[in-house]
Coordinates of C-alpha atoms (C1' of nucleotides) in Angstrom, one line a residue:
Chain A
M1 CA 34.5 104.3 -141.9
G2 CA 35.3 102.1 -138.9
G3 CA 32.5 102.4 -136.3
G4 CA 29.9 103.5 -138.8
Y5 CA 26.4 102.1 -138.6
A6 CA 24.9 100.5 -141.6
T7 CA 21.3 101.5 -141.1
T8 CA 19.7 104.5 -139.5
E9 CA 17.9 102.1 -137.2
E10 CA 21.1 100.8 -135.8
L11 CA 22.3 104.3 -135.4
V12 CA 19.2 105.4 -133.6
D13 CA 19.4 102.3 -131.3
A14 CA 22.9 103.2 -130.4
V15 CA 21.9 106.7 -129.7
A16 CA 19.0 105.5 -127.5
R17 CA 21.3 103.3 -125.5
R18 CA 23.7 106.2 -124.9
L19 CA 20.9 108.5 -123.9
A20 CA 19.4 106.0 -121.6
A21 CA 22.9 105.4 -120.0
A22 CA 22.9 109.1 -119.3
G23 CA 19.4 109.0 -117.8
R24 CA 17.9 110.9 -120.8
R25 CA 15.1 110.0 -123.2
L26 CA 15.2 109.7 -126.9
T27 CA 12.6 112.3 -127.7
E28 CA 11.2 113.2 -131.1
H29 CA 13.3 116.3 -131.2
R30 CA 16.5 114.5 -130.5
R31 CA 15.6 111.8 -133.0
R32 CA 15.2 114.4 -135.7
V33 CA 18.4 116.1 -134.9
V34 CA 20.3 112.9 -135.0
G35 CA 18.5 112.1 -138.3
A36 CA 19.5 115.4 -139.8
L37 CA 23.1 115.0 -138.7
A38 CA 23.2 111.4 -140.1
E39 CA 21.8 112.5 -143.4
T40 CA 25.2 113.8 -144.6
P41 CA 28.6 113.4 -142.9
G42 CA 30.4 116.4 -141.7
P43 CA 29.6 119.0 -139.0
R44 CA 26.6 121.3 -139.3
T45 CA 25.9 124.7 -137.8
V46 CA 22.7 125.4 -135.9
A47 CA 21.5 127.5 -138.7
E48 CA 22.0 124.7 -141.2
L49 CA 20.1 122.3 -138.8
T50 CA 17.1 124.6 -138.3
D51 CA 17.1 124.9 -142.0
A52 CA 17.3 121.1 -142.7
L53 CA 14.6 120.6 -140.1
G54 CA 12.2 123.1 -141.7
D55 CA 12.1 125.3 -138.6
A56 CA 10.2 122.5 -136.8
I57 CA 12.2 123.0 -133.6
P58 CA 12.5 126.3 -131.8
L59 CA 16.0 127.5 -131.4
S60 CA 16.2 127.1 -127.7
S61 CA 15.0 123.5 -127.9
L62 CA 17.4 122.8 -130.6
Y63 CA 20.3 124.1 -128.5
R64 CA 19.0 122.1 -125.6
A65 CA 18.7 118.9 -127.7
L66 CA 22.3 119.4 -128.9
A67 CA 23.6 120.0 -125.4
V68 CA 22.0 116.8 -124.2
L69 CA 23.3 114.8 -127.2
V70 CA 26.8 116.2 -126.6
E71 CA 26.6 115.3 -122.9
A72 CA 25.5 111.8 -123.8
G73 CA 28.5 111.4 -126.1
V74 CA 26.4 111.1 -129.2
V75 CA 27.3 114.4 -130.8
E76 CA 30.5 116.4 -130.8
R77 CA 30.7 120.2 -130.9
L78 CA 33.6 121.8 -132.6
H79 CA 35.3 124.2 -134.8
E80 CA 33.5 127.4 -134.2
H81 CA 34.8 129.0 -137.4
D82 CA 33.8 132.7 -137.1
G83 CA 32.1 132.2 -133.7
V84 CA 29.6 129.6 -134.9
A85 CA 29.7 126.1 -133.5
R86 CA 29.4 123.0 -135.6
Y87 CA 27.9 119.8 -134.5
E88 CA 28.4 116.3 -135.8
L89 CA 27.8 112.7 -134.8
S90 CA 30.6 111.6 -132.5
E91 CA 33.4 109.3 -133.5
V92 CA 32.0 106.4 -131.5
L93 CA 29.1 106.5 -133.9
V94 CA 30.7 107.4 -137.2
G95 CA 34.3 106.3 -136.7
H96 CA 37.6 108.2 -136.5
H97 CA 38.0 110.8 -139.2
H98 CA 39.5 114.2 -139.9
H99 CA 38.3 117.4 -141.6
L100 CA 39.0 119.4 -144.7
V101 CA 38.3 123.0 -143.8
C102 CA 37.8 125.8 -146.3
R103 CA 39.6 128.9 -144.9
R104 CA 37.4 131.2 -146.9
C105 CA 33.8 130.0 -146.4
G106 CA 34.3 127.7 -143.4
R107 CA 32.8 124.7 -145.1
V108 CA 33.9 121.5 -143.4
V109 CA 34.1 118.0 -145.1
D110 CA 34.9 114.7 -143.4
V111 CA 37.8 112.6 -144.6
A112 CA 38.5 109.1 -143.6
A113 CA 41.5 108.7 -141.2
G114 CA 44.6 106.9 -142.5
G115 CA 45.2 103.9 -140.3
D116 CA 49.1 103.8 -140.1
L117 CA 49.4 107.5 -139.9
D118 CA 46.9 107.8 -137.1
A119 CA 48.7 105.2 -135.1
A120 CA 51.9 107.0 -135.5
I121 CA 50.2 110.3 -134.5
D122 CA 48.8 108.7 -131.4
R123 CA 52.2 107.4 -130.3
L124 CA 53.6 110.9 -130.8
A125 CA 50.7 112.4 -129.0
R126 CA 51.1 110.4 -125.9
R127 CA 54.8 111.2 -125.7
L128 CA 54.3 114.9 -126.2
G129 CA 51.4 115.0 -123.8
R130 CA 53.4 113.3 -121.0
R131 CA 56.1 115.9 -121.3
R132 CA 53.6 118.7 -120.9
G133 CA 51.4 117.3 -118.2
F134 CA 48.5 116.3 -120.6
R135 CA 46.8 112.9 -120.7
V136 CA 46.1 112.8 -124.4
R137 CA 42.9 110.9 -125.3
G138 CA 42.8 111.4 -129.0
H139 CA 43.7 113.7 -131.9
H140 CA 42.1 115.5 -134.7
I141 CA 43.6 116.9 -137.9
D142 CA 42.3 119.9 -139.8
F143 CA 43.4 120.1 -143.4
V144 CA 43.1 123.7 -144.2
G145 CA 42.8 125.1 -147.7
E146 CA 40.3 126.4 -150.2
C147 CA 37.3 124.5 -151.5
E148 CA 36.3 124.4 -155.1
R149 CA 33.3 126.6 -154.4
C150 CA 35.6 129.4 -153.3
P151 CA 37.7 130.1 -156.4
R152 CA 40.8 132.3 -156.4
Chain B
M1 CA 60.9 125.9 -133.7
G2 CA 61.6 126.5 -137.4
G3 CA 60.7 130.1 -138.3
G4 CA 61.0 131.5 -134.8
Y5 CA 62.6 134.8 -134.2
A6 CA 65.5 135.1 -131.8
T7 CA 64.8 138.6 -130.6
T8 CA 61.7 140.6 -130.0
E9 CA 63.2 143.2 -132.3
E10 CA 63.5 140.8 -135.2
L11 CA 59.9 139.8 -134.6
V12 CA 58.7 143.3 -134.5
D13 CA 60.5 144.1 -137.7
A14 CA 58.9 141.1 -139.4
V15 CA 55.5 142.3 -138.1
A16 CA 56.1 145.8 -139.4
R17 CA 57.1 144.6 -142.8
R18 CA 53.9 142.5 -143.1
L19 CA 51.7 145.3 -141.9
A20 CA 53.4 147.7 -144.3
A21 CA 52.8 145.2 -147.1
A22 CA 49.1 145.2 -146.2
G23 CA 49.1 149.0 -146.2
R24 CA 48.8 149.2 -142.4
R25 CA 50.9 150.9 -139.8
L26 CA 52.6 149.4 -136.8
T27 CA 51.0 151.4 -134.1
E28 CA 51.6 151.4 -130.4
H29 CA 48.5 149.2 -129.8
R30 CA 49.5 146.7 -132.4
R31 CA 53.0 146.6 -131.1
R32 CA 51.8 145.9 -127.6
V33 CA 49.4 143.2 -128.7
V34 CA 52.2 141.4 -130.6
G35 CA 54.4 141.8 -127.5
A36 CA 51.8 140.2 -125.3
L37 CA 51.4 137.3 -127.7
A38 CA 55.1 136.9 -128.0
E39 CA 55.6 136.8 -124.3
T40 CA 54.5 133.2 -124.0
P41 CA 53.8 130.7 -126.8
G42 CA 50.3 129.5 -127.3
P43 CA 47.0 131.1 -128.2
R44 CA 45.4 133.6 -125.9
T45 CA 41.8 134.8 -125.5
V46 CA 40.9 138.5 -125.6
A47 CA 40.2 138.4 -121.9
E48 CA 43.7 137.1 -121.2
L49 CA 45.1 139.8 -123.5
T50 CA 43.3 142.7 -121.9
D51 CA 44.5 141.3 -118.6
A52 CA 48.1 141.0 -119.7
L53 CA 47.9 144.5 -121.1
G54 CA 46.6 146.0 -117.9
D55 CA 43.4 147.2 -119.5
A56 CA 45.5 149.7 -121.5
I57 CA 43.6 149.0 -124.6
P58 CA 39.8 149.4 -124.9
L59 CA 38.0 146.3 -126.0
S60 CA 36.9 147.6 -129.4
S61 CA 40.4 148.8 -130.2
L62 CA 41.9 145.4 -129.1
Y63 CA 39.5 143.6 -131.4
R64 CA 40.3 145.9 -134.2
A65 CA 44.0 145.5 -133.7
L66 CA 43.7 141.8 -133.7
A67 CA 41.6 141.9 -136.9
V68 CA 44.2 143.9 -138.7
L69 CA 47.0 141.7 -137.5
V70 CA 45.1 138.6 -138.7
E71 CA 44.5 140.3 -142.0
A72 CA 48.2 141.0 -142.4
G73 CA 49.0 137.4 -141.7
V74 CA 50.8 138.2 -138.4
V75 CA 48.3 136.6 -136.1
E76 CA 46.0 133.6 -136.4
R77 CA 42.6 133.3 -134.9
L78 CA 41.5 129.9 -133.9
H79 CA 39.8 127.3 -131.7
E80 CA 37.0 129.2 -130.1
H81 CA 36.5 126.7 -127.3
D82 CA 33.1 127.6 -125.8
G83 CA 32.6 130.5 -128.1
V84 CA 35.7 132.3 -127.2
A85 CA 38.3 132.9 -129.9
R86 CA 42.0 132.5 -129.3
Y87 CA 44.8 134.4 -131.0
E88 CA 48.4 133.6 -131.5
L89 CA 51.3 134.6 -133.6
S90 CA 51.1 133.0 -137.0
E91 CA 53.2 130.1 -138.1
V92 CA 55.2 132.3 -140.5
L93 CA 56.5 134.0 -137.3
V94 CA 56.8 131.2 -134.8
G95 CA 57.1 128.1 -137.0
H96 CA 54.8 125.2 -137.6
H97 CA 53.4 123.6 -134.5
H98 CA 50.4 121.8 -133.1
H99 CA 48.3 122.1 -130.0
L100 CA 47.5 120.2 -126.9
V101 CA 44.0 121.1 -125.9
C102 CA 42.4 120.4 -122.5
R103 CA 38.8 119.2 -123.1
R104 CA 37.8 120.4 -119.7
C105 CA 39.1 123.9 -119.3
G106 CA 40.0 124.7 -122.9
R107 CA 43.6 125.5 -122.1
V108 CA 45.8 125.3 -125.2
V109 CA 49.6 124.6 -125.2
D110 CA 51.9 124.6 -128.2
V111 CA 53.9 121.6 -129.2
A112 CA 56.6 121.4 -131.7
A113 CA 55.7 119.7 -134.9
G114 CA 57.5 116.4 -135.7
G115 CA 59.3 116.8 -139.0
D116 CA 58.8 113.4 -140.7
L117 CA 55.3 113.0 -139.6
D118 CA 54.3 116.4 -140.8
A119 CA 55.7 115.7 -144.2
A120 CA 53.7 112.4 -144.4
I121 CA 50.6 114.3 -143.3
D122 CA 51.1 116.9 -146.0
R123 CA 51.4 114.3 -148.6
L124 CA 48.2 112.6 -147.4
A125 CA 46.5 115.9 -147.2
R126 CA 47.2 116.8 -150.8
R127 CA 45.9 113.5 -152.0
L128 CA 42.7 113.6 -149.9
G129 CA 42.1 117.2 -150.8
R130 CA 42.4 116.6 -154.5
R131 CA 39.7 113.9 -154.3
R132 CA 37.3 116.3 -152.6
G133 CA 37.9 119.4 -154.5
F134 CA 40.1 121.1 -151.9
R135 CA 43.4 122.7 -152.5
V136 CA 45.0 121.9 -149.1
R137 CA 47.5 124.6 -147.9
G138 CA 48.4 123.2 -144.6
H139 CA 47.3 121.1 -141.7
H140 CA 46.9 121.5 -138.0
I141 CA 46.7 118.8 -135.3
D142 CA 44.8 119.1 -132.0
F143 CA 45.8 116.6 -129.4
V144 CA 42.8 116.5 -127.1
G145 CA 42.9 115.3 -123.6
E146 CA 43.0 116.6 -120.0
C147 CA 45.6 118.8 -118.5
E148 CA 47.2 118.3 -115.1
R149 CA 45.3 121.3 -113.7
C150 CA 42.0 119.6 -114.4
P151 CA 42.2 116.4 -112.4
R152 CA 39.6 113.9 -113.4
Chain C
dA1 C1' 45.8 167.0 -147.0
dT2 C1' 44.6 162.5 -146.9
dA3 C1' 44.2 158.1 -145.3
dT4 C1' 44.5 155.4 -141.2
dA5 C1' 43.7 154.6 -136.3
dT6 C1' 41.3 155.2 -131.9
dG7 C1' 37.4 155.4 -128.4
dC8 C1' 33.0 155.5 -126.8
dA9 C1' 28.5 153.8 -127.1
dA10 C1' 25.4 151.1 -129.3
dA11 C1' 24.3 147.1 -132.0
dA12 C1' 24.6 142.4 -133.8
dC13 C1' 24.9 137.5 -133.1
dT14 C1' 25.2 133.2 -131.1
dT15 C1' 24.1 130.8 -127.2
dT16 C1' 22.1 130.2 -122.5
dT17 C1' 18.6 130.5 -118.9
dG18 C1' 14.1 131.3 -116.1
dC19 C1' 9.8 129.9 -115.7
dA20 C1' 5.4 128.0 -116.7
dT21 C1' 3.4 124.2 -119.1
dA22 C1' 3.3 119.6 -121.2
dC23 C1' 4.8 115.0 -121.4
dA24 C1' 6.5 110.4 -120.2
dA25 C1' 8.0 106.6 -117.0
Chain D
dT1 C1' 3.2 111.7 -109.3
dT2 C1' 7.6 112.7 -110.2
dG3 C1' 11.3 113.8 -113.0
dT4 C1' 12.2 115.1 -117.7
dA5 C1' 11.3 117.9 -121.8
dT6 C1' 9.5 121.9 -124.3
dG7 C1' 8.6 126.8 -125.7
dC8 C1' 8.5 131.5 -125.1
dA9 C1' 10.7 135.5 -123.8
dA10 C1' 14.4 137.5 -121.8
dA11 C1' 19.4 137.6 -120.7
dA12 C1' 24.2 136.7 -121.2
dG13 C1' 28.6 136.9 -123.5
dT14 C1' 31.5 137.8 -127.2
dT15 C1' 32.4 140.3 -131.2
dT16 C1' 31.4 144.0 -134.5
dT17 C1' 30.1 148.7 -136.1
dG18 C1' 28.8 153.9 -136.5
dC19 C1' 30.5 158.0 -135.9
dA20 C1' 33.3 161.7 -134.2
dT21 C1' 38.0 162.7 -133.0
dA22 C1' 42.9 162.1 -133.1
dT23 C1' 47.1 160.7 -135.4
dA24 C1' 50.5 159.7 -138.8
dT25 C1' 52.3 159.9 -143.6

DNA sequence: ATATATGCAAAACTTTTGCATACAA
DNA sequence: TTGTATGCAAAAGTTTTGCATATAT
C-alpha cells in the first residue's frame, strides 16, 4: 500500500521523527503501542490494545500515549462504532486506504484504495467542498456490510 | 436527492409505516424527533436535539426514542466525533448522500451523492468485499477538511 | 387486558484530568 | 535542573437501564 514501510525499524524511525518534530519523545510505551498497531492493519479499540499489550500499560497511560501519537500525526482516531474509538497508524505511515465495516459486530478491515477512483473522488470532493465553504483535505470511504463471522 | 419526501406529511407517513412494521407506535415524542431531524438535513447530536426541542423531552426518553427509530430503520446513528453520536434520517427517507466533516469542530454537512461515481464505488465495493469475506451493502464517504467557521 | 411508552434516578462505560513521582535531555 | 512522562485515583461526559407509572391498542 503506497506509503507503507517495509520494516518495523523504518516505521519506528518515521514515528520517532514525527514525535521529535512535535517536541515529544519516543518512549517505551509509545513504541509498544505503535508496535501493536503495526502488527495487523486496521483500527483497534483501546480494549483490544490493552489486550494485545498484556495489560502492560495502565489505561490512563495508554490513552495518553494515543493522544500524543494522534497529535504528532502518527495515529488516527476514528469510527467510534457504539461509542468506542478505534485507532490506527495514520495514512502518512501506511498509505491511503478505506474500510470494510461490519454493521453487526463493528469489525473494521483495511482495503487498499483504488487509484483512479480516488483521484475522481478527490476532484469531486474539492468541487463539493468549495460550494459549501469547506476546504476538503481528503476523503475516506466506509464500505458497510456484514462480515463472514456474523452470519445471517 | 433521490428518495426524499416532498412534504413533512409524506415523511411522517413513511415513518409511521416503518415503525408499525417493527411493531412500534408513532408517538408524540418520536414524531417530534423526526420533525426536528427533518427540519435541516445533516446529522445532529443529542445535545442539539434537546436544544431544538426546547427541552421538551427528558434525556432518557430522547435516547430511547432515537434507539427505536434506529431499530425501525428510520434514523441512522453515526460518526461519533469526540465520543458524541450523531443522528440523521436514514437514506431510505432522504436519499443516498455523503458528508463533509470538519476535522476541527466536528460539524457535518450533507452533500448529494454523484450518480456515476457511486455506481463505480459500489462495483468496487462488492469486489473488495468478496475478497475479504464481507457482503457489502452500501458505502459512505466522508470528505474531511476544515469548514469556513474554523479558520486555520 | 395487554403490550408499549414514559420519566426519574441511578448505573455503566469510555475517556479525561489532578497531582505526586519518576525519568530523560 | 528543567521539561516531559507515568501511575493512581478521581472526575467528567455520554449513553443505558431498573422500576414504577401512564398510555394506547
